[in-house]
Amino acid sequence: MDLASPALGSIRRTTAVDTVRARISLAVELGMLTPGQRLPGPEDTARAFEVSEMTVRRAYRQLSDEGVVVRRPGHAGGTFIADAPTVGTVVEIDAYRADAAHVHALIDQRATIEAGLAALVSARPDAAALARMDTLVDDMRTAADWTGFRTADAAFHAALAEASGVSGAAELHHRVSHELYAYFIPYRIDYLRDSNEEHARLVDALRANDAATASRLAFDHVAELHASMYVGLPRA
């Protein structure tokens, strides 16, 4: 596949509002979001999904009408997963499942790119870049939910690409990562925090000039998405 060409997957024909609906509903079906769980505010969700805040507000309203979430007023209110969320009302989920083969290909591409980037960075690690990555690891350790984690995670992997000093490689990484991020759904925060320790070990390997370990850690961290991303998870 030509990495410079946009994918023609099913989600390309889905509106921004419907992609938000599908990603949240799919996370509910897979047990990543559980009954009674409070969803982040529209601003945080918009940042994590790279859409407008208005798009998220419209998606939340439609999900409420469909019985996936409930909206509660007041200081302690917000948008929550329904106690018995409906399943099957958000048919746009089918677009994500239809793109499963493409998602697996993107995971392989990104894993291979990051393995090479890690090897490059470990050869001449930049102290400032590694310090930046350390800070992002700490940010992910204290992230309250998947939206804050997603923002710091994207910054961490972008920092790795930039630290390679190869502009073409960083541009390729951004293109593949950005396309793959379009398929991410909310994750449980405990899983995300466990995965963050892989980030910490990667930074240690980079700092130690251990190219073999850094490359393997970077590859395995991304390749694990074959099992943990929605394309590898059975329905709850």
mmCIF file with all atom_site columns, C-alpha atoms in Angstrom, residues 10 25 49 64 67 100 111 115 132 137 147 174-175 225 235:
data_model
loop_
_atom_site.group_PDB
_atom_site.id
_atom_site.type_symbol
_atom_site.label_atom_id
_atom_site.label_alt_id
_atom_site.label_comp_id
_atom_site.label_asym_id
_atom_site.label_entity_id
_atom_site.label_seq_id
_atom_site.pdbx_PDB_ins_code
_atom_site.Cartn_x
_atom_site.Cartn_y
_atom_site.Cartn_z
_atom_site.occupancy
_atom_site.B_iso_or_equiv
_atom_site.pdbx_formal_charge
_atom_site.auth_seq_id
_atom_site.auth_comp_id
_atom_site.auth_asym_id
_atom_site.auth_atom_id
_atom_site.pdbx_PDB_model_num
ATOM 1  C CA . SER A 1 10  ? -15.339 2.545  5.599  1.00 0.00 ? 10  SER A CA 1
ATOM 2  C CA . SER A 1 25  ? -20.559 2.570  21.662 1.00 0.00 ? 25  SER A CA 1
ATOM 3  C CA . PHE A 1 49  ? -10.707 12.193 19.246 1.00 0.00 ? 49  PHE A CA 1
ATOM 4  C CA . SER A 1 64  ? -28.507 9.618  25.019 1.00 0.00 ? 64  SER A CA 1
ATOM 5  C CA . GLY A 1 67  ? -29.987 4.660  25.272 1.00 0.00 ? 67  GLY A CA 1
ATOM 6  C CA . ALA A 1 100 ? -10.188 -4.434 10.581 1.00 0.00 ? 100 ALA A CA 1
ATOM 7  C CA . ALA A 1 111 ? 5.469   -0.904 14.757 1.00 0.00 ? 111 ALA A CA 1
ATOM 8  C CA . ALA A 1 115 ? 11.407  0.087  15.876 1.00 0.00 ? 115 ALA A CA 1
ATOM 9  C CA . ARG A 1 132 ? 10.632  15.507 27.489 1.00 0.00 ? 132 ARG A CA 1
ATOM 10 C CA . VAL A 1 137 ? 5.619   9.247  31.056 1.00 0.00 ? 137 VAL A CA 1
ATOM 11 C CA . THR A 1 147 ? -8.558  11.374 27.222 1.00 0.00 ? 147 THR A CA 1
ATOM 12 C CA . HIS A 1 174 ? 3.025   11.124 11.876 1.00 0.00 ? 174 HIS A CA 1
ATOM 13 C CA . ARG A 1 175 ? 1.035   10.117 8.798  1.00 0.00 ? 175 ARG A CA 1
ATOM 14 C CA . LEU A 1 225 ? -2.345  -3.481 19.564 1.00 0.00 ? 225 LEU A CA 1
ATOM 15 C CA . ARG A 1 235 ? -17.356 -8.655 22.394 1.00 0.00 ? 235 ARG A CA 1
#
